[in-house]
């Protein structure tokens, strides 16, 4: 099995996001936006994007909002609560905001919207802030 080529995910290389086809759209202080095109290989038995995929994309996009594009910051998920509100059966947009970024903890929230702008899922997460050291990966 070969590892797929990776792309730039707001300054990071994340093979899983590449495998899922996540498209990074925008990032700035306290916010991030990504897109997930619908693909059959991401679906469950009903043809909707699998909940595990939705949670993974939310986790990445919320943590990106906490980083806000700062290459000195890393995030480790402490917890995440997700509510699924409707099926993800179209291309999706993921929007995330950092509500508070402290020296050691970040609090974020976000949602996934379908092609009609309806909420598919909503999440809140807490992250441990990890300062990257020069020369570390």
mmCIF file with all atom_site columns, C-alpha atoms in Angstrom:
data_model
loop_
_atom_site.group_PDB
_atom_site.id
_atom_site.type_symbol
_atom_site.label_atom_id
_atom_site.label_alt_id
_atom_site.label_comp_id
_atom_site.label_asym_id
_atom_site.label_entity_id
_atom_site.label_seq_id
_atom_site.pdbx_PDB_ins_code
_atom_site.Cartn_x
_atom_site.Cartn_y
_atom_site.Cartn_z
_atom_site.occupancy
_atom_site.B_iso_or_equiv
_atom_site.pdbx_formal_charge
_atom_site.auth_seq_id
_atom_site.auth_comp_id
_atom_site.auth_asym_id
_atom_site.auth_atom_id
_atom_site.pdbx_PDB_model_num
ATOM 1   C CA . UNK A 1 1   ? 0.000   0.000  0.000  1.00 0.00 ? 1   UNK A CA 1
ATOM 2   C CA . UNK A 1 2   ? 1.317   3.426  -0.872 1.00 0.00 ? 2   UNK A CA 1
ATOM 3   C CA . UNK A 1 3   ? 0.846   6.608  1.072  1.00 0.00 ? 3   UNK A CA 1
ATOM 4   C CA . UNK A 1 4   ? -0.938  9.324  -0.919 1.00 0.00 ? 4   UNK A CA 1
ATOM 5   C CA . UNK A 1 5   ? 0.872   12.571 -1.632 1.00 0.00 ? 5   UNK A CA 1
ATOM 6   C CA . UNK A 1 6   ? 0.067   15.263 0.880  1.00 0.00 ? 6   UNK A CA 1
ATOM 7   C CA . UNK A 1 7   ? -0.806  18.908 0.455  1.00 0.00 ? 7   UNK A CA 1
ATOM 8   C CA . UNK A 1 8   ? -0.509  21.966 2.642  1.00 0.00 ? 8   UNK A CA 1
ATOM 9   C CA . UNK A 1 9   ? -3.169  22.065 5.340  1.00 0.00 ? 9   UNK A CA 1
ATOM 10  C CA . UNK A 1 10  ? -2.663  25.563 6.706  1.00 0.00 ? 10  UNK A CA 1
ATOM 11  C CA . UNK A 1 11  ? 1.068   24.950 7.080  1.00 0.00 ? 11  UNK A CA 1
ATOM 12  C CA . UNK A 1 12  ? 0.816   21.285 8.120  1.00 0.00 ? 12  UNK A CA 1
ATOM 13  C CA . UNK A 1 13  ? 1.109   17.993 6.283  1.00 0.00 ? 13  UNK A CA 1
ATOM 14  C CA . UNK A 1 14  ? -1.850  15.786 7.251  1.00 0.00 ? 14  UNK A CA 1
ATOM 15  C CA . UNK A 1 15  ? -2.145  12.626 5.123  1.00 0.00 ? 15  UNK A CA 1
ATOM 16  C CA . UNK A 1 16  ? -5.586  11.724 6.550  1.00 0.00 ? 16  UNK A CA 1
ATOM 17  C CA . UNK A 1 17  ? -7.103  15.044 5.445  1.00 0.00 ? 17  UNK A CA 1
ATOM 18  C CA . UNK A 1 18  ? -5.598  14.528 1.995  1.00 0.00 ? 18  UNK A CA 1
ATOM 19  C CA . UNK A 1 19  ? -6.992  10.977 1.860  1.00 0.00 ? 19  UNK A CA 1
ATOM 20  C CA . UNK A 1 20  ? -10.460 12.291 2.704  1.00 0.00 ? 20  UNK A CA 1
ATOM 21  C CA . UNK A 1 21  ? -10.156 15.052 0.103  1.00 0.00 ? 21  UNK A CA 1
ATOM 22  C CA . UNK A 1 22  ? -10.454 18.003 2.496  1.00 0.00 ? 22  UNK A CA 1
ATOM 23  C CA . UNK A 1 23  ? -9.836  21.345 0.809  1.00 0.00 ? 23  UNK A CA 1
ATOM 24  C CA . UNK A 1 24  ? -8.433  24.111 3.036  1.00 0.00 ? 24  UNK A CA 1
ATOM 25  C CA . UNK A 1 25  ? -10.125 27.390 2.075  1.00 0.00 ? 25  UNK A CA 1
ATOM 26  C CA . UNK A 1 26  ? -9.273  30.122 4.572  1.00 0.00 ? 26  UNK A CA 1
ATOM 27  C CA . UNK A 1 27  ? -7.653  30.712 7.932  1.00 0.00 ? 27  UNK A CA 1
ATOM 28  C CA . UNK A 1 28  ? -7.005  33.717 10.135 1.00 0.00 ? 28  UNK A CA 1
ATOM 29  C CA . UNK A 1 29  ? -6.877  34.689 13.776 1.00 0.00 ? 29  UNK A CA 1
ATOM 30  C CA . UNK A 1 30  ? -9.672  32.726 15.443 1.00 0.00 ? 30  UNK A CA 1
ATOM 31  C CA . UNK A 1 31  ? -11.279 31.169 12.371 1.00 0.00 ? 31  UNK A CA 1
ATOM 32  C CA . UNK A 1 32  ? -10.832 28.527 9.687  1.00 0.00 ? 32  UNK A CA 1
ATOM 33  C CA . UNK A 1 33  ? -12.889 27.200 6.786  1.00 0.00 ? 33  UNK A CA 1
ATOM 34  C CA . UNK A 1 34  ? -12.514 23.945 4.858  1.00 0.00 ? 34  UNK A CA 1
ATOM 35  C CA . UNK A 1 35  ? -14.544 22.080 2.281  1.00 0.00 ? 35  UNK A CA 1
ATOM 36  C CA . UNK A 1 36  ? -15.272 18.362 1.892  1.00 0.00 ? 36  UNK A CA 1
ATOM 37  C CA . UNK A 1 37  ? -16.551 17.239 -1.519 1.00 0.00 ? 37  UNK A CA 1
ATOM 38  C CA . UNK A 1 38  ? -19.022 14.337 -1.369 1.00 0.00 ? 38  UNK A CA 1
ATOM 39  C CA . UNK A 1 39  ? -17.454 11.046 -2.485 1.00 0.00 ? 39  UNK A CA 1
ATOM 40  C CA . UNK A 1 40  ? -19.008 7.608  -2.433 1.00 0.00 ? 40  UNK A CA 1
ATOM 41  C CA . UNK A 1 41  ? -16.017 6.081  -0.615 1.00 0.00 ? 41  UNK A CA 1
ATOM 42  C CA . UNK A 1 42  ? -16.668 8.405  2.371  1.00 0.00 ? 42  UNK A CA 1
ATOM 43  C CA . UNK A 1 43  ? -20.261 7.243  2.833  1.00 0.00 ? 43  UNK A CA 1
ATOM 44  C CA . UNK A 1 44  ? -22.111 4.908  5.149  1.00 0.00 ? 44  UNK A CA 1
ATOM 45  C CA . UNK A 1 45  ? -24.664 2.245  4.108  1.00 0.00 ? 45  UNK A CA 1
ATOM 46  C CA . UNK A 1 46  ? -27.271 4.967  3.436  1.00 0.00 ? 46  UNK A CA 1
ATOM 47  C CA . UNK A 1 47  ? -25.045 6.968  1.069  1.00 0.00 ? 47  UNK A CA 1
ATOM 48  C CA . UNK A 1 48  ? -24.432 9.825  3.529  1.00 0.00 ? 48  UNK A CA 1
ATOM 49  C CA . UNK A 1 49  ? -20.931 10.918 4.522  1.00 0.00 ? 49  UNK A CA 1
ATOM 50  C CA . UNK A 1 50  ? -19.955 8.768  7.495  1.00 0.00 ? 50  UNK A CA 1
ATOM 51  C CA . UNK A 1 51  ? -20.151 10.362 10.953 1.00 0.00 ? 51  UNK A CA 1
ATOM 52  C CA . UNK A 1 52  ? -16.535 9.433  11.696 1.00 0.00 ? 52  UNK A CA 1
ATOM 53  C CA . UNK A 1 53  ? -15.422 11.360 8.616  1.00 0.00 ? 53  UNK A CA 1
ATOM 54  C CA . UNK A 1 54  ? -17.491 14.360 9.707  1.00 0.00 ? 54  UNK A CA 1
ATOM 55  C CA . UNK A 1 55  ? -15.932 14.280 13.180 1.00 0.00 ? 55  UNK A CA 1
ATOM 56  C CA . UNK A 1 56  ? -12.400 14.037 11.759 1.00 0.00 ? 56  UNK A CA 1
ATOM 57  C CA . UNK A 1 57  ? -12.941 17.030 9.489  1.00 0.00 ? 57  UNK A CA 1
ATOM 58  C CA . UNK A 1 58  ? -14.476 19.024 12.358 1.00 0.00 ? 58  UNK A CA 1
ATOM 59  C CA . UNK A 1 59  ? -11.546 18.140 14.630 1.00 0.00 ? 59  UNK A CA 1
ATOM 60  C CA . UNK A 1 60  ? -9.036  19.373 12.054 1.00 0.00 ? 60  UNK A CA 1
ATOM 61  C CA . UNK A 1 61  ? -10.918 22.562 11.160 1.00 0.00 ? 61  UNK A CA 1
ATOM 62  C CA . UNK A 1 62  ? -11.610 23.512 14.797 1.00 0.00 ? 62  UNK A CA 1
ATOM 63  C CA . UNK A 1 63  ? -7.959  22.982 15.712 1.00 0.00 ? 63  UNK A CA 1
ATOM 64  C CA . UNK A 1 64  ? -6.935  25.083 12.700 1.00 0.00 ? 64  UNK A CA 1
ATOM 65  C CA . UNK A 1 65  ? -9.162  27.911 13.974 1.00 0.00 ? 65  UNK A CA 1
ATOM 66  C CA . UNK A 1 66  ? -7.350  27.704 17.308 1.00 0.00 ? 66  UNK A CA 1
ATOM 67  C CA . UNK A 1 67  ? -3.964  27.914 15.560 1.00 0.00 ? 67  UNK A CA 1
ATOM 68  C CA . UNK A 1 68  ? -5.200  30.755 13.392 1.00 0.00 ? 68  UNK A CA 1
ATOM 69  C CA . UNK A 1 69  ? -2.367  30.186 10.966 1.00 0.00 ? 69  UNK A CA 1
ATOM 70  C CA . UNK A 1 70  ? 0.363   30.564 13.617 1.00 0.00 ? 70  UNK A CA 1
ATOM 71  C CA . UNK A 1 71  ? 3.075   28.023 12.719 1.00 0.00 ? 71  UNK A CA 1
ATOM 72  C CA . UNK A 1 72  ? 4.409   28.171 16.293 1.00 0.00 ? 72  UNK A CA 1
ATOM 73  C CA . UNK A 1 73  ? 1.225   26.587 17.684 1.00 0.00 ? 73  UNK A CA 1
ATOM 74  C CA . UNK A 1 74  ? 0.175   22.962 17.689 1.00 0.00 ? 74  UNK A CA 1
ATOM 75  C CA . UNK A 1 75  ? -3.066  21.546 19.066 1.00 0.00 ? 75  UNK A CA 1
ATOM 76  C CA . UNK A 1 76  ? -3.915  18.260 20.761 1.00 0.00 ? 76  UNK A CA 1
ATOM 77  C CA . UNK A 1 77  ? -7.594  17.436 21.176 1.00 0.00 ? 77  UNK A CA 1
ATOM 78  C CA . UNK A 1 78  ? -8.705  17.072 24.791 1.00 0.00 ? 78  UNK A CA 1
ATOM 79  C CA . UNK A 1 79  ? -12.391 16.566 24.050 1.00 0.00 ? 79  UNK A CA 1
ATOM 80  C CA . UNK A 1 80  ? -14.951 17.157 21.333 1.00 0.00 ? 80  UNK A CA 1
ATOM 81  C CA . UNK A 1 81  ? -18.726 16.995 21.429 1.00 0.00 ? 81  UNK A CA 1
ATOM 82  C CA . UNK A 1 82  ? -20.554 16.576 18.144 1.00 0.00 ? 82  UNK A CA 1
ATOM 83  C CA . UNK A 1 83  ? -24.257 16.752 17.349 1.00 0.00 ? 83  UNK A CA 1
ATOM 84  C CA . UNK A 1 84  ? -25.457 15.359 14.031 1.00 0.00 ? 84  UNK A CA 1
ATOM 85  C CA . UNK A 1 85  ? -28.513 17.215 12.758 1.00 0.00 ? 85  UNK A CA 1
ATOM 86  C CA . UNK A 1 86  ? -29.041 16.099 9.166  1.00 0.00 ? 86  UNK A CA 1
ATOM 87  C CA . UNK A 1 87  ? -27.434 13.763 6.629  1.00 0.00 ? 87  UNK A CA 1
ATOM 88  C CA . UNK A 1 88  ? -24.295 14.874 4.810  1.00 0.00 ? 88  UNK A CA 1
ATOM 89  C CA . UNK A 1 89  ? -25.313 13.940 1.282  1.00 0.00 ? 89  UNK A CA 1
ATOM 90  C CA . UNK A 1 90  ? -23.740 16.786 -0.710 1.00 0.00 ? 90  UNK A CA 1
ATOM 91  C CA . UNK A 1 91  ? -20.512 18.747 -0.813 1.00 0.00 ? 91  UNK A CA 1
ATOM 92  C CA . UNK A 1 92  ? -19.931 20.220 2.647  1.00 0.00 ? 92  UNK A CA 1
ATOM 93  C CA . UNK A 1 93  ? -18.432 23.400 4.104  1.00 0.00 ? 93  UNK A CA 1
ATOM 94  C CA . UNK A 1 94  ? -16.848 23.353 7.559  1.00 0.00 ? 94  UNK A CA 1
ATOM 95  C CA . UNK A 1 95  ? -16.638 26.653 9.435  1.00 0.00 ? 95  UNK A CA 1
ATOM 96  C CA . UNK A 1 96  ? -14.862 26.975 12.789 1.00 0.00 ? 96  UNK A CA 1
ATOM 97  C CA . UNK A 1 97  ? -14.181 29.679 15.358 1.00 0.00 ? 97  UNK A CA 1
ATOM 98  C CA . UNK A 1 98  ? -11.850 29.860 18.329 1.00 0.00 ? 98  UNK A CA 1
ATOM 99  C CA . UNK A 1 99  ? -13.837 31.267 21.237 1.00 0.00 ? 99  UNK A CA 1
ATOM 100 C CA . UNK A 1 100 ? -10.842 31.592 23.561 1.00 0.00 ? 100 UNK A CA 1
ATOM 101 C CA . UNK A 1 101 ? -7.160  30.893 23.094 1.00 0.00 ? 101 UNK A CA 1
ATOM 102 C CA . UNK A 1 102 ? -5.247  30.757 26.365 1.00 0.00 ? 102 UNK A CA 1
ATOM 103 C CA . UNK A 1 103 ? -1.622  29.896 26.985 1.00 0.00 ? 103 UNK A CA 1
ATOM 104 C CA . UNK A 1 104 ? -2.403  26.203 27.487 1.00 0.00 ? 104 UNK A CA 1
ATOM 105 C CA . UNK A 1 105 ? -6.042  25.609 26.443 1.00 0.00 ? 105 UNK A CA 1
ATOM 106 C CA . UNK A 1 106 ? -8.167  26.643 23.442 1.00 0.00 ? 106 UNK A CA 1
ATOM 107 C CA . UNK A 1 107 ? -11.965 26.481 23.183 1.00 0.00 ? 107 UNK A CA 1
ATOM 108 C CA . UNK A 1 108 ? -13.530 26.220 19.721 1.00 0.00 ? 108 UNK A CA 1
ATOM 109 C CA . UNK A 1 109 ? -16.847 25.626 18.013 1.00 0.00 ? 109 UNK A CA 1
ATOM 110 C CA . UNK A 1 110 ? -17.974 25.061 14.471 1.00 0.00 ? 110 UNK A CA 1
ATOM 111 C CA . UNK A 1 111 ? -20.429 23.499 12.116 1.00 0.00 ? 111 UNK A CA 1
ATOM 112 C CA . UNK A 1 112 ? -20.731 21.620 8.875  1.00 0.00 ? 112 UNK A CA 1
ATOM 113 C CA . UNK A 1 113 ? -23.103 23.045 6.291  1.00 0.00 ? 113 UNK A CA 1
ATOM 114 C CA . UNK A 1 114 ? -24.548 21.246 3.283  1.00 0.00 ? 114 UNK A CA 1
ATOM 115 C CA . UNK A 1 115 ? -24.892 22.679 -0.230 1.00 0.00 ? 115 UNK A CA 1
ATOM 116 C CA . UNK A 1 116 ? -28.174 24.377 0.783  1.00 0.00 ? 116 UNK A CA 1
ATOM 117 C CA . UNK A 1 117 ? -26.575 26.032 3.831  1.00 0.00 ? 117 UNK A CA 1
ATOM 118 C CA . UNK A 1 118 ? -28.352 23.767 6.351  1.00 0.00 ? 118 UNK A CA 1
ATOM 119 C CA . UNK A 1 119 ? -26.461 22.537 9.407  1.00 0.00 ? 119 UNK A CA 1
ATOM 120 C CA . UNK A 1 120 ? -25.368 18.904 9.082  1.00 0.00 ? 120 UNK A CA 1
ATOM 121 C CA . UNK A 1 121 ? -23.352 18.760 12.317 1.00 0.00 ? 121 UNK A CA 1
ATOM 122 C CA . UNK A 1 122 ? -22.210 21.084 15.079 1.00 0.00 ? 122 UNK A CA 1
ATOM 123 C CA . UNK A 1 123 ? -19.250 20.606 17.423 1.00 0.00 ? 123 UNK A CA 1
ATOM 124 C CA . UNK A 1 124 ? -17.429 22.171 20.315 1.00 0.00 ? 124 UNK A CA 1
ATOM 125 C CA . UNK A 1 125 ? -13.915 21.163 21.288 1.00 0.00 ? 125 UNK A CA 1
ATOM 126 C CA . UNK A 1 126 ? -11.187 21.832 23.801 1.00 0.00 ? 126 UNK A CA 1
ATOM 127 C CA . UNK A 1 127 ? -7.539  21.652 22.733 1.00 0.00 ? 127 UNK A CA 1
ATOM 128 C CA . UNK A 1 128 ? -4.235  21.604 24.575 1.00 0.00 ? 128 UNK A CA 1
ATOM 129 C CA . UNK A 1 129 ? -1.989  24.296 23.122 1.00 0.00 ? 129 UNK A CA 1
ATOM 130 C CA . UNK A 1 130 ? 1.440   22.953 22.245 1.00 0.00 ? 130 UNK A CA 1
ATOM 131 C CA . UNK A 1 131 ? 4.188   25.466 21.516 1.00 0.00 ? 131 UNK A CA 1
ATOM 132 C CA . UNK A 1 132 ? 6.427   24.134 18.774 1.00 0.00 ? 132 UNK A CA 1
ATOM 133 C CA . UNK A 1 133 ? 10.135  24.300 19.464 1.00 0.00 ? 133 UNK A CA 1
ATOM 134 C CA . UNK A 1 134 ? 12.536  25.501 16.765 1.00 0.00 ? 134 UNK A CA 1
ATOM 135 C CA . UNK A 1 135 ? 13.898  22.514 14.876 1.00 0.00 ? 135 UNK A CA 1
ATOM 136 C CA . UNK A 1 136 ? 11.079  20.169 15.955 1.00 0.00 ? 136 UNK A CA 1
ATOM 137 C CA . UNK A 1 137 ? 8.505   18.721 13.600 1.00 0.00 ? 137 UNK A CA 1
#
